[in-house]
Amino acid sequence: MSERFDFTGDELAPAYRAAVDAIEAGDLVVLPTDTVYGIAADAFKADAVQRLLDAKGRGRDMPPPVLISVVESLDALATDVPDNGRKLCEEFWPGPLTVICHAQTSLMWDLGETQGTVALRVPDHENTRELLSRTGPLAVSSANKSGQPAALDVYDAEEQLGESVAVYLDGGEATGGQPSTIVDLTGDTPRVVRVGALTVEQLRAVVPEVTGESADPSAEPDEKPDETPTETLDEKSDETLEEKSDEQLDEKSDETLDEKADETLDEKADEKAEDKVDKVEDKVEETAGPTEESVVASKEDEVKTDPDVRPAD
């Protein structure tokens, strides 16, 4: 039987506990994001991902994207990410930007017919990012039946998905409105697959060489983006879902008490980010084959290779 939990305010412990338990058991969880409500499953449990697709009435030809909690987790799941693509992630994550990348070959997961790619996003929703830091990467699609509008509140999601979902997290009404903008990073130049909340002009202000024409983000909810092998979490209501930067505190011989207090807060923030990256690395190591190399969460440790396959429908 499904359970619903309040996902607002300060008393979130019961919601986190129930959601983590459900994900670990291979069950489905509905959660809020900065765009629409999503239906989530453990990205590393093939049966859970299939359960997600079945709940929506989708096939394996429309695999879900993957949500992560911090930008630093990018390299744990993707490889050959170009520098200009990293700049976009650094600028617009957390936020409504989905990037399609070559997936790390050592990942033992089955999201569907991805053609060796993965769509990634860091949602701009604090509570959901905290949940992601506890569960690890989640396969997430919009919380609706295929062909129906994406749910903007937990009650709409519950009406559409019913008992197929174990835990519903009520974060109030989703106010994002538009779907995320999708950018393909598998080629030499970032290419806009679909324009959503971010415009081409905003992307080009950060990376001038971004290519792609504007598109109507209000098209058919279940329409797939052209030449995209992965579904988006809110892509027309189903969105096909960096360089790690460690901030160093300058050491000064004569520190004031205020400087020491600020330094302590920064160190705690860095430790929390590292803990979240470790969570992703632990999940990746658990699913890697015995002869596969461990996946790292830093671009410095990646072996760069030229991408050989451009994703296509």
PDB file of C-alpha atoms in Angstrom:
ATOM      1  CA  MET A   1       0.000   0.000   0.000  1.00  0.00           C
ATOM      2  CA  SER A   2       1.278   3.459  -0.930  1.00  0.00           C
ATOM      3  CA  GLU A   3       2.249   6.002   1.719  1.00  0.00           C
ATOM      4  CA  ARG A   4       2.305   9.792   1.465  1.00  0.00           C
ATOM      5  CA  PHE A   5       4.707  11.984   3.462  1.00  0.00           C
ATOM      6  CA  ASP A   6       5.044  15.721   3.935  1.00  0.00           C
ATOM      7  CA  PHE A   7       8.216  16.876   2.169  1.00  0.00           C
ATOM      8  CA  THR A   8       8.193  20.476   3.376  1.00  0.00           C
ATOM      9  CA  GLY A   9       9.248  22.210   6.571  1.00  0.00           C
ATOM     10  CA  ASP A  10      11.828  20.987   9.057  1.00  0.00           C
ATOM     11  CA  GLU A  11      10.442  17.591  10.133  1.00  0.00           C
ATOM     12  CA  LEU A  12      11.597  15.563   7.128  1.00  0.00           C
ATOM     13  CA  ALA A  13      13.171  12.570   8.852  1.00  0.00           C
ATOM     14  CA  PRO A  14      10.152  10.241   8.328  1.00  0.00           C
ATOM     15  CA  ALA A  15       9.970  11.192   4.636  1.00  0.00           C
ATOM     16  CA  TYR A  16      13.672  10.603   4.033  1.00  0.00           C
ATOM     17  CA  ARG A  17      13.620   7.301   5.907  1.00  0.00           C
ATOM     18  CA  ALA A  18      10.595   5.978   3.998  1.00  0.00           C
ATOM     19  CA  ALA A  19      11.948   7.085   0.620  1.00  0.00           C
ATOM     20  CA  VAL A  20      15.417   5.611   1.196  1.00  0.00           C
ATOM     21  CA  ASP A  21      13.906   2.314   2.377  1.00  0.00           C
ATOM     22  CA  ALA A  22      11.668   2.149  -0.701  1.00  0.00           C
ATOM     23  CA  ILE A  23      14.536   2.866  -3.107  1.00  0.00           C
ATOM     24  CA  GLU A  24      16.753   0.268  -1.453  1.00  0.00           C
ATOM     25  CA  ALA A  25      13.940  -2.278  -1.748  1.00  0.00           C
ATOM     26  CA  GLY A  26      13.656  -1.598  -5.489  1.00  0.00           C
ATOM     27  CA  ASP A  27      10.336   0.229  -5.160  1.00  0.00           C
ATOM     28  CA  LEU A  28       9.260   3.524  -6.730  1.00  0.00           C
ATOM     29  CA  VAL A  29       9.108   6.975  -5.139  1.00  0.00           C
ATOM     30  CA  VAL A  30       7.356  10.112  -6.388  1.00  0.00           C
ATOM     31  CA  LEU A  31       9.229  13.298  -5.523  1.00  0.00           C
ATOM     32  CA  PRO A  32       9.121  17.015  -6.359  1.00  0.00           C
ATOM     33  CA  THR A  33      11.703  18.745  -8.541  1.00  0.00           C
ATOM     34  CA  ASP A  34      12.166  22.320  -9.718  1.00  0.00           C
ATOM     35  CA  THR A  35      10.235  21.534 -12.923  1.00  0.00           C
ATOM     36  CA  VAL A  36       7.529  18.876 -12.361  1.00  0.00           C
ATOM     37  CA  TYR A  37       6.990  15.896 -10.073  1.00  0.00           C
ATOM     38  CA  GLY A  38       9.103  12.873 -10.906  1.00  0.00           C
ATOM     39  CA  ILE A  39       8.815   9.119 -10.421  1.00  0.00           C
ATOM     40  CA  ALA A  40      12.132   7.686  -9.225  1.00  0.00           C
ATOM     41  CA  ALA A  41      13.876   4.322  -9.026  1.00  0.00           C
ATOM     42  CA  ASP A  42      17.365   3.120  -8.127  1.00  0.00           C
ATOM     43  CA  ALA A  43      19.366   3.706 -11.315  1.00  0.00           C
ATOM     44  CA  PHE A  44      21.482   0.622 -10.576  1.00  0.00           C
ATOM     45  CA  LYS A  45      18.572  -1.827 -10.177  1.00  0.00           C
ATOM     46  CA  ALA A  46      17.387  -2.976 -13.603  1.00  0.00           C
ATOM     47  CA  ASP A  47      14.154  -4.430 -12.239  1.00  0.00           C
ATOM     48  CA  ALA A  48      13.362  -1.143 -10.467  1.00  0.00           C
ATOM     49  CA  VAL A  49      13.958   0.833 -13.682  1.00  0.00           C
ATOM     50  CA  GLN A  50      11.710  -1.576 -15.573  1.00  0.00           C
ATOM     51  CA  ARG A  51       9.070  -1.123 -12.863  1.00  0.00           C
ATOM     52  CA  LEU A  52       9.285   2.644 -13.467  1.00  0.00           C
ATOM     53  CA  LEU A  53       8.781   2.208 -17.224  1.00  0.00           C
ATOM     54  CA  ASP A  54       5.865  -0.169 -16.624  1.00  0.00           C
ATOM     55  CA  ALA A  55       4.204   2.283 -14.223  1.00  0.00           C
ATOM     56  CA  LYS A  56       4.296   4.960 -16.907  1.00  0.00           C
ATOM     57  CA  GLY A  57       3.370   2.628 -19.752  1.00  0.00           C
ATOM     58  CA  ARG A  58       6.656   3.227 -21.553  1.00  0.00           C
ATOM     59  CA  GLY A  59       9.023   1.019 -23.494  1.00  0.00           C
ATOM     60  CA  ARG A  60      12.781   0.563 -23.203  1.00  0.00           C
ATOM     61  CA  ASP A  61      13.239   2.792 -26.241  1.00  0.00           C
ATOM     62  CA  MET A  62      12.576   5.791 -23.949  1.00  0.00           C
ATOM     63  CA  PRO A  63      14.976   5.300 -21.026  1.00  0.00           C
ATOM     64  CA  PRO A  64      14.793   7.710 -18.099  1.00  0.00           C
ATOM     65  CA  PRO A  65      17.445  10.277 -17.269  1.00  0.00           C
ATOM     66  CA  VAL A  66      19.433  10.185 -14.035  1.00  0.00           C
ATOM     67  CA  LEU A  67      19.330  12.828 -11.307  1.00  0.00           C
ATOM     68  CA  ILE A  68      22.406  13.469  -9.154  1.00  0.00           C
ATOM     69  CA  SER A  69      22.857  15.631  -6.078  1.00  0.00           C
ATOM     70  CA  VAL A  70      26.024  17.602  -6.913  1.00  0.00           C
ATOM     71  CA  VAL A  71      27.945  18.707  -9.997  1.00  0.00           C
ATOM     72  CA  GLU A  72      31.019  16.858  -8.751  1.00  0.00           C
ATOM     73  CA  SER A  73      29.272  13.526  -9.427  1.00  0.00           C
ATOM     74  CA  LEU A  74      29.313  14.171 -13.186  1.00  0.00           C
ATOM     75  CA  ASP A  75      32.556  12.294 -13.832  1.00  0.00           C
ATOM     76  CA  ALA A  76      31.462   9.277 -11.793  1.00  0.00           C
ATOM     77  CA  LEU A  77      28.732   8.580 -14.349  1.00  0.00           C
ATOM     78  CA  ALA A  78      29.912  10.220 -17.579  1.00  0.00           C
ATOM     79  CA  THR A  79      33.098  10.181 -19.607  1.00  0.00           C
ATOM     80  CA  ASP A  80      34.690  12.386 -22.281  1.00  0.00           C
ATOM     81  CA  VAL A  81      32.783  15.448 -21.076  1.00  0.00           C
ATOM     82  CA  PRO A  82      34.138  18.434 -23.051  1.00  0.00           C
ATOM     83  CA  ASP A  83      35.328  21.535 -21.232  1.00  0.00           C
ATOM     84  CA  ASN A  84      32.622  23.690 -22.800  1.00  0.00           C
ATOM     85  CA  GLY A  85      30.018  21.213 -21.553  1.00  0.00           C
ATOM     86  CA  ARG A  86      31.464  21.425 -18.066  1.00  0.00           C
ATOM     87  CA  LYS A  87      31.124  25.195 -18.181  1.00  0.00           C
ATOM     88  CA  LEU A  88      27.405  24.841 -18.859  1.00  0.00           C
ATOM     89  CA  CYS A  89      26.997  22.442 -15.938  1.00  0.00           C
ATOM     90  CA  GLU A  90      28.953  24.713 -13.609  1.00  0.00           C
ATOM     91  CA  GLU A  91      26.818  27.681 -14.617  1.00  0.00           C
ATOM     92  CA  PHE A  92      23.343  26.144 -14.696  1.00  0.00           C
ATOM     93  CA  TRP A  93      23.427  23.320 -12.111  1.00  0.00           C
ATOM     94  CA  PRO A  94      21.447  23.022  -9.936  1.00  0.00           C
ATOM     95  CA  GLY A  95      18.805  23.988 -12.460  1.00  0.00           C
ATOM     96  CA  PRO A  96      16.764  23.137 -15.566  1.00  0.00           C
ATOM     97  CA  LEU A  97      19.637  21.878 -17.728  1.00  0.00           C
ATOM     98  CA  THR A  98      19.879  18.247 -18.841  1.00  0.00           C
ATOM     99  CA  VAL A  99      23.095  17.121 -20.521  1.00  0.00           C
ATOM    100  CA  ILE A 100      23.479  13.999 -22.636  1.00  0.00           C
ATOM    101  CA  CYS A 101      26.917  12.427 -22.177  1.00  0.00           C
ATOM    102  CA  HIS A 102      28.787   9.235 -22.950  1.00  0.00           C
ATOM    103  CA  ALA A 103      28.161   6.897 -20.000  1.00  0.00           C
ATOM    104  CA  GLN A 104      31.046   5.380 -18.076  1.00  0.00           C
ATOM    105  CA  THR A 105      31.556   1.931 -19.593  1.00  0.00           C
ATOM    106  CA  SER A 106      32.193   0.312 -16.195  1.00  0.00           C
ATOM    107  CA  LEU A 107      28.688   1.113 -14.915  1.00  0.00           C
ATOM    108  CA  MET A 108      26.652  -2.049 -14.365  1.00  0.00           C
ATOM    109  CA  TRP A 109      23.196  -0.624 -14.961  1.00  0.00           C
ATOM    110  CA  ASP A 110      20.392  -1.027 -17.472  1.00  0.00           C
ATOM    111  CA  LEU A 111      18.343   2.089 -18.116  1.00  0.00           C
ATOM    112  CA  GLY A 112      17.026   0.865 -21.461  1.00  0.00           C
ATOM    113  CA  GLU A 113      18.172   1.472 -25.020  1.00  0.00           C
ATOM    114  CA  THR A 114      20.579   4.334 -24.281  1.00  0.00           C
ATOM    115  CA  GLN A 115      23.120   3.644 -27.050  1.00  0.00           C
ATOM    116  CA  GLY A 116      25.907   4.152 -24.530  1.00  0.00           C
ATOM    117  CA  THR A 117      24.761   7.551 -23.308  1.00  0.00           C
ATOM    118  CA  VAL A 118      23.234   8.926 -20.127  1.00  0.00           C
ATOM    119  CA  ALA A 119      21.206  12.094 -19.534  1.00  0.00           C
ATOM    120  CA  LEU A 120      22.131  13.841 -16.289  1.00  0.00           C
ATOM    121  CA  ARG A 121      20.739  16.723 -14.261  1.00  0.00           C
ATOM    122  CA  VAL A 122      21.106  18.295 -10.812  1.00  0.00           C
ATOM    123  CA  PRO A 123      17.635  19.530  -9.817  1.00  0.00           C
ATOM    124  CA  ASP A 124      17.223  22.897  -8.135  1.00  0.00           C
ATOM    125  CA  HIS A 125      15.239  21.448  -5.225  1.00  0.00           C
ATOM    126  CA  GLU A 126      17.076  21.344  -1.914  1.00  0.00           C
ATOM    127  CA  ASN A 127      15.133  18.517  -0.271  1.00  0.00           C
ATOM    128  CA  THR A 128      15.301  16.325  -3.355  1.00  0.00           C
ATOM    129  CA  ARG A 129      19.051  16.876  -3.642  1.00  0.00           C
ATOM    130  CA  GLU A 130      19.407  15.853  -0.007  1.00  0.00           C
ATOM    131  CA  LEU A 131      17.457  12.671  -0.757  1.00  0.00           C
ATOM    132  CA  LEU A 132      19.730  12.006  -3.737  1.00  0.00           C
ATOM    133  CA  SER A 133      22.765  12.371  -1.491  1.00  0.00           C
ATOM    134  CA  ARG A 134      21.322   9.561   0.653  1.00  0.00           C
ATOM    135  CA  THR A 135      20.183   7.218  -2.119  1.00  0.00           C
ATOM    136  CA  GLY A 136      22.777   7.837  -4.806  1.00  0.00           C
ATOM    137  CA  PRO A 137      21.809   8.491  -8.460  1.00  0.00           C
ATOM    138  CA  LEU A 138      18.144   7.927  -9.280  1.00  0.00           C
ATOM    139  CA  ALA A 139      16.501   7.176 -12.604  1.00  0.00           C
ATOM    140  CA  VAL A 140      13.703   9.747 -12.744  1.00  0.00           C
ATOM    141  CA  SER A 141      10.923  10.381 -15.249  1.00  0.00           C
ATOM    142  CA  SER A 142       7.960  12.718 -14.964  1.00  0.00           C
ATOM    143  CA  ALA A 143       5.260  11.426 -12.633  1.00  0.00           C
ATOM    144  CA  ASN A 144       2.495  10.696 -15.112  1.00  0.00           C
ATOM    145  CA  LYS A 145       1.107   8.015 -17.380  1.00  0.00           C
ATOM    146  CA  SER A 146       2.552   8.141 -20.882  1.00  0.00           C
ATOM    147  CA  GLY A 147       0.609  10.642 -22.972  1.00  0.00           C
ATOM    148  CA  GLN A 148      -0.840  12.483 -19.966  1.00  0.00           C
ATOM    149  CA  PRO A 149       0.287  15.869 -18.606  1.00  0.00           C
ATOM    150  CA  ALA A 150       3.074  15.758 -16.027  1.00  0.00           C
ATOM    151  CA  ALA A 151       1.897  16.019 -12.439  1.00  0.00           C
ATOM    152  CA  LEU A 152       2.409  19.408 -10.800  1.00  0.00           C
ATOM    153  CA  ASP A 153       1.361  18.202  -7.339  1.00  0.00           C
ATOM    154  CA  VAL A 154       1.507  14.930  -5.442  1.00  0.00           C
ATOM    155  CA  TYR A 155      -2.258  14.332  -5.664  1.00  0.00           C
ATOM    156  CA  ASP A 156      -2.243  14.418  -9.463  1.00  0.00           C
ATOM    157  CA  ALA A 157       0.710  12.016  -9.462  1.00  0.00           C
ATOM    158  CA  GLU A 158      -1.074   9.685  -7.033  1.00  0.00           C
ATOM    159  CA  GLU A 159      -4.228   9.726  -9.148  1.00  0.00           C
ATOM    160  CA  GLN A 160      -2.292   8.719 -12.273  1.00  0.00           C
ATOM    161  CA  LEU A 161       0.179   6.214 -10.796  1.00  0.00           C
ATOM    162  CA  GLY A 162      -1.745   4.800  -7.839  1.00  0.00           C
ATOM    163  CA  GLU A 163      -0.381   1.730  -6.064  1.00  0.00           C
ATOM    164  CA  SER A 164       2.511   1.290  -8.506  1.00  0.00           C
ATOM    165  CA  VAL A 165       4.407   3.795  -6.317  1.00  0.00           C
ATOM    166  CA  ALA A 166       5.395   2.894  -2.756  1.00  0.00           C
ATOM    167  CA  VAL A 167       6.122   6.378  -1.383  1.00  0.00           C
ATOM    168  CA  TYR A 168       4.740   9.779  -2.393  1.00  0.00           C
ATOM    169  CA  LEU A 169       6.634  12.862  -1.158  1.00  0.00           C
ATOM    170  CA  ASP A 170       4.400  15.930  -0.974  1.00  0.00           C
ATOM    171  CA  GLY A 171       6.474  19.033  -1.626  1.00  0.00           C
ATOM    172  CA  GLY A 172       3.569  21.279  -2.549  1.00  0.00           C
ATOM    173  CA  GLU A 173       2.835  22.507  -6.046  1.00  0.00           C
ATOM    174  CA  ALA A 174       5.665  22.412  -8.571  1.00  0.00           C
ATOM    175  CA  THR A 175       6.136  25.914  -9.929  1.00  0.00           C
ATOM    176  CA  GLY A 176       8.809  25.387 -12.585  1.00  0.00           C
ATOM    177  CA  GLY A 177       6.369  25.466 -15.472  1.00  0.00           C
ATOM    178  CA  GLN A 178       8.747  24.804 -18.351  1.00  0.00           C
ATOM    179  CA  PRO A 179      10.752  21.630 -18.949  1.00  0.00           C
ATOM    180  CA  SER A 180      14.516  21.626 -18.792  1.00  0.00           C
ATOM    181  CA  THR A 181      16.658  22.532 -21.766  1.00  0.00           C
ATOM    182  CA  ILE A 182      18.498  19.508 -23.193  1.00  0.00           C
ATOM    183  CA  VAL A 183      22.053  19.799 -24.533  1.00  0.00           C
ATOM    184  CA  ASP A 184      23.923  16.983 -26.260  1.00  0.00           C
ATOM    185  CA  LEU A 185      27.583  16.885 -25.142  1.00  0.00           C
ATOM    186  CA  THR A 186      28.571  13.736 -27.031  1.00  0.00           C
ATOM    187  CA  GLY A 187      29.939  15.618 -30.038  1.00  0.00           C
ATOM    188  CA  ASP A 188      32.686  18.164 -30.515  1.00  0.00           C
ATOM    189  CA  THR A 189      30.300  21.073 -29.948  1.00  0.00           C
ATOM    190  CA  PRO A 190      27.417  21.321 -27.436  1.00  0.00           C
ATOM    191  CA  ARG A 191      24.180  20.965 -29.392  1.00  0.00           C
ATOM    192  CA  VAL A 192      20.758  22.026 -28.125  1.00  0.00           C
ATOM    193  CA  VAL A 193      18.318  19.147 -28.537  1.00  0.00           C
ATOM    194  CA  ARG A 194      15.367  20.972 -27.016  1.00  0.00           C
ATOM    195  CA  VAL A 195      14.895  24.490 -25.719  1.00  0.00           C
ATOM    196  CA  GLY A 196      13.061  24.662 -22.400  1.00  0.00           C
ATOM    197  CA  ALA A 197      13.543  26.881 -19.358  1.00  0.00           C
ATOM    198  CA  LEU A 198      16.964  27.982 -20.606  1.00  0.00           C
ATOM    199  CA  THR A 199      17.200  29.803 -23.930  1.00  0.00           C
ATOM    200  CA  VAL A 200      19.891  29.334 -26.569  1.00  0.00           C
ATOM    201  CA  GLU A 201      20.976  32.904 -25.850  1.00  0.00           C
ATOM    202  CA  GLN A 202      21.532  32.113 -22.164  1.00  0.00           C
ATOM    203  CA  LEU A 203      23.612  29.072 -23.070  1.00  0.00           C
ATOM    204  CA  ARG A 204      25.667  31.020 -25.628  1.00  0.00           C
ATOM    205  CA  ALA A 205      26.388  33.708 -23.058  1.00  0.00           C
ATOM    206  CA  VAL A 206      28.447  31.029 -21.278  1.00  0.00           C
ATOM    207  CA  VAL A 207      29.563  28.924 -24.274  1.00  0.00           C
ATOM    208  CA  PRO A 208      29.317  30.923 -27.541  1.00  0.00           C
ATOM    209  CA  GLU A 209      29.821  27.873 -29.752  1.00  0.00           C
ATOM    210  CA  VAL A 210      26.575  26.179 -28.639  1.00  0.00           C
ATOM    211  CA  THR A 211      24.582  25.111 -31.712  1.00  0.00           C
ATOM    212  CA  GLY A 212      20.939  24.258 -32.250  1.00  0.00           C
ATOM    213  CA  GLU A 213      17.692  25.887 -33.236  1.00  0.00           C
ATOM    214  CA  SER A 214      14.968  27.059 -30.887  1.00  0.00           C
ATOM    215  CA  ALA A 215      12.101  24.652 -30.303  1.00  0.00           C
ATOM    216  CA  ASP A 216       8.683  24.806 -28.731  1.00  0.00           C
ATOM    217  CA  PRO A 217       8.923  23.337 -25.181  1.00  0.00           C
ATOM    218  CA  SER A 218       5.131  23.045 -24.958  1.00  0.00           C
ATOM    219  CA  ALA A 219       4.880  20.298 -27.566  1.00  0.00           C
ATOM    220  CA  GLU A 220       3.316  16.869 -27.035  1.00  0.00           C
ATOM    221  CA  PRO A 221       4.195  15.673 -23.496  1.00  0.00           C
ATOM    222  CA  ASP A 222       5.653  12.331 -24.554  1.00  0.00           C
ATOM    223  CA  GLU A 223       7.423  13.441 -27.701  1.00  0.00           C
ATOM    224  CA  LYS A 224      11.091  12.484 -27.702  1.00  0.00           C
ATOM    225  CA  PRO A 225      13.705  15.118 -28.659  1.00  0.00           C
ATOM    226  CA  ASP A 226      15.194  14.647 -32.118  1.00  0.00           C
ATOM    227  CA  GLU A 227      18.252  12.386 -32.256  1.00  0.00           C
ATOM    228  CA  THR A 228      18.173  11.826 -28.489  1.00  0.00           C
ATOM    229  CA  PRO A 229      18.557   8.250 -27.173  1.00  0.00           C
ATOM    230  CA  THR A 230      17.311   9.070 -23.704  1.00  0.00           C
ATOM    231  CA  GLU A 231      14.013  10.383 -22.342  1.00  0.00           C
ATOM    232  CA  THR A 232      13.959  13.631 -20.395  1.00  0.00           C
ATOM    233  CA  LEU A 233      12.381  14.034 -16.949  1.00  0.00           C
ATOM    234  CA  ASP A 234       9.915  16.684 -18.046  1.00  0.00           C
ATOM    235  CA  GLU A 235      10.341  16.268 -21.782  1.00  0.00           C
ATOM    236  CA  LYS A 236       7.261  17.944 -22.930  1.00  0.00           C
ATOM    237  CA  SER A 237       6.565  16.574 -19.480  1.00  0.00           C
ATOM    238  CA  ASP A 238       9.254  13.792 -19.560  1.00  0.00           C
ATOM    239  CA  GLU A 239      12.737  15.154 -19.059  1.00  0.00           C
ATOM    240  CA  THR A 240      15.477  12.867 -20.650  1.00  0.00           C
ATOM    241  CA  LEU A 241      17.832  13.639 -17.889  1.00  0.00           C
ATOM    242  CA  GLU A 242      32.275  19.599 -14.110  1.00  0.00           C
ATOM    243  CA  GLU A 243      34.717  19.729 -13.376  1.00  0.00           C
ATOM    244  CA  LYS A 244      35.161  19.069  -9.696  1.00  0.00           C
ATOM    245  CA  SER A 245      36.341  22.234  -8.079  1.00  0.00           C
ATOM    246  CA  ASP A 246      37.710  22.073  -4.579  1.00  0.00           C
ATOM    247  CA  GLU A 247      37.830  25.453  -2.978  1.00  0.00           C
ATOM    248  CA  GLN A 248      40.998  26.035  -0.994  1.00  0.00           C
ATOM    249  CA  LEU A 249      40.921  28.446   1.933  1.00  0.00           C
ATOM    250  CA  ASP A 250      43.823  30.889   1.979  1.00  0.00           C
ATOM    251  CA  GLU A 251      45.910  30.414   5.066  1.00  0.00           C
ATOM    252  CA  LYS A 252      46.911  33.592   6.756  1.00  0.00           C
ATOM    253  CA  SER A 253      49.285  33.897   9.638  1.00  0.00           C
ATOM    254  CA  ASP A 254      47.205  36.530  11.390  1.00  0.00           C
ATOM    255  CA  GLU A 255      43.591  35.294  11.262  1.00  0.00           C
ATOM    256  CA  THR A 256      40.811  37.114  13.048  1.00  0.00           C
ATOM    257  CA  LEU A 257      38.172  35.219  14.968  1.00  0.00           C
ATOM    258  CA  ASP A 258      35.655  36.044  12.229  1.00  0.00           C
ATOM    259  CA  GLU A 259      37.945  34.639   9.524  1.00  0.00           C
ATOM    260  CA  LYS A 260      38.409  31.420  11.497  1.00  0.00           C
ATOM    261  CA  ALA A 261      34.623  31.043  11.890  1.00  0.00           C
ATOM    262  CA  ASP A 262      34.059  31.549   8.151  1.00  0.00           C
ATOM    263  CA  GLU A 263      36.848  29.068   7.375  1.00  0.00           C
ATOM    264  CA  THR A 264      35.248  26.441   9.622  1.00  0.00           C
ATOM    265  CA  LEU A 265      31.894  26.821   7.875  1.00  0.00           C
ATOM    266  CA  ASP A 266      33.526  26.485   4.450  1.00  0.00           C
ATOM    267  CA  GLU A 267      35.402  23.352   5.531  1.00  0.00           C
ATOM    268  CA  LYS A 268      32.152  21.757   6.729  1.00  0.00           C
ATOM    269  CA  ALA A 269      30.462  22.594   3.423  1.00  0.00           C
ATOM    270  CA  ASP A 270      33.364  21.005   1.498  1.00  0.00           C
ATOM    271  CA  GLU A 271      33.156  17.874   3.650  1.00  0.00           C
ATOM    272  CA  LYS A 272      29.414  17.563   2.946  1.00  0.00           C
ATOM    273  CA  ALA A 273      29.985  17.840  -0.832  1.00  0.00           C
ATOM    274  CA  GLU A 274      32.734  15.215  -0.632  1.00  0.00           C
ATOM    275  CA  ASP A 275      30.390  12.911   1.303  1.00  0.00           C
ATOM    276  CA  LYS A 276      27.798  13.210  -1.481  1.00  0.00           C
ATOM    277  CA  VAL A 277      30.393  12.404  -4.162  1.00  0.00           C
ATOM    278  CA  ASP A 278      31.559   9.416  -2.071  1.00  0.00           C
ATOM    279  CA  LYS A 279      27.951   8.164  -2.024  1.00  0.00           C
ATOM    280  CA  VAL A 280      27.906   8.115  -5.834  1.00  0.00           C
ATOM    281  CA  GLU A 281      31.322   6.457  -6.022  1.00  0.00           C
ATOM    282  CA  ASP A 282      30.253   3.777  -3.532  1.00  0.00           C
ATOM    283  CA  LYS A 283      27.151   3.041  -5.609  1.00  0.00           C
ATOM    284  CA  VAL A 284      29.250   2.838  -8.793  1.00  0.00           C
ATOM    285  CA  GLU A 285      31.806   0.527  -7.158  1.00  0.00           C
ATOM    286  CA  GLU A 286      29.056  -1.784  -5.922  1.00  0.00           C
ATOM    287  CA  THR A 287      27.753  -2.258  -9.462  1.00  0.00           C
ATOM    288  CA  ALA A 288      31.063  -2.457 -11.329  1.00  0.00           C
ATOM    289  CA  GLY A 289      32.185  -5.847 -12.656  1.00  0.00           C
ATOM    290  CA  PRO A 290      35.180  -7.549 -10.980  1.00  0.00           C
ATOM    291  CA  THR A 291      37.459  -6.793 -13.910  1.00  0.00           C
ATOM    292  CA  GLU A 292      36.266  -3.251 -14.490  1.00  0.00           C
ATOM    293  CA  GLU A 293      38.257  -0.222 -13.370  1.00  0.00           C
ATOM    294  CA  SER A 294      36.787   1.827 -10.555  1.00  0.00           C
ATOM    295  CA  VAL A 295      34.881   4.915 -11.613  1.00  0.00           C
ATOM    296  CA  VAL A 296      36.213   8.163 -10.183  1.00  0.00           C
ATOM    297  CA  ALA A 297      34.414  11.426  -9.546  1.00  0.00           C
ATOM    298  CA  SER A 298      37.149  13.703 -10.911  1.00  0.00           C
ATOM    299  CA  LYS A 299      38.047  14.567 -14.475  1.00  0.00           C
ATOM    300  CA  GLU A 300      41.755  14.455 -13.618  1.00  0.00           C
ATOM    301  CA  ASP A 301      41.536  10.658 -13.278  1.00  0.00           C
ATOM    302  CA  GLU A 302      39.648  10.039 -16.524  1.00  0.00           C
ATOM    303  CA  VAL A 303      41.278   8.566 -19.633  1.00  0.00           C
ATOM    304  CA  LYS A 304      40.132  10.774 -22.446  1.00  0.00           C
ATOM    305  CA  THR A 305      38.923   9.053 -25.594  1.00  0.00           C
ATOM    306  CA  ASP A 306      37.286  10.438 -28.670  1.00  0.00           C
ATOM    307  CA  PRO A 307      33.514   9.810 -28.699  1.00  0.00           C
ATOM    308  CA  ASP A 308      32.702   7.374 -31.467  1.00  0.00           C
ATOM    309  CA  VAL A 309      28.959   7.250 -31.592  1.00  0.00           C
ATOM    310  CA  ARG A 310      26.604  10.195 -31.840  1.00  0.00           C
ATOM    311  CA  PRO A 311      23.251   9.336 -30.269  1.00  0.00           C
ATOM    312  CA  ALA A 312      20.299   8.974 -32.561  1.00  0.00           C
ATOM    313  CA  ASP A 313      16.689   7.926 -32.210  1.00  0.00           C
TER     314      ASP A 313
END
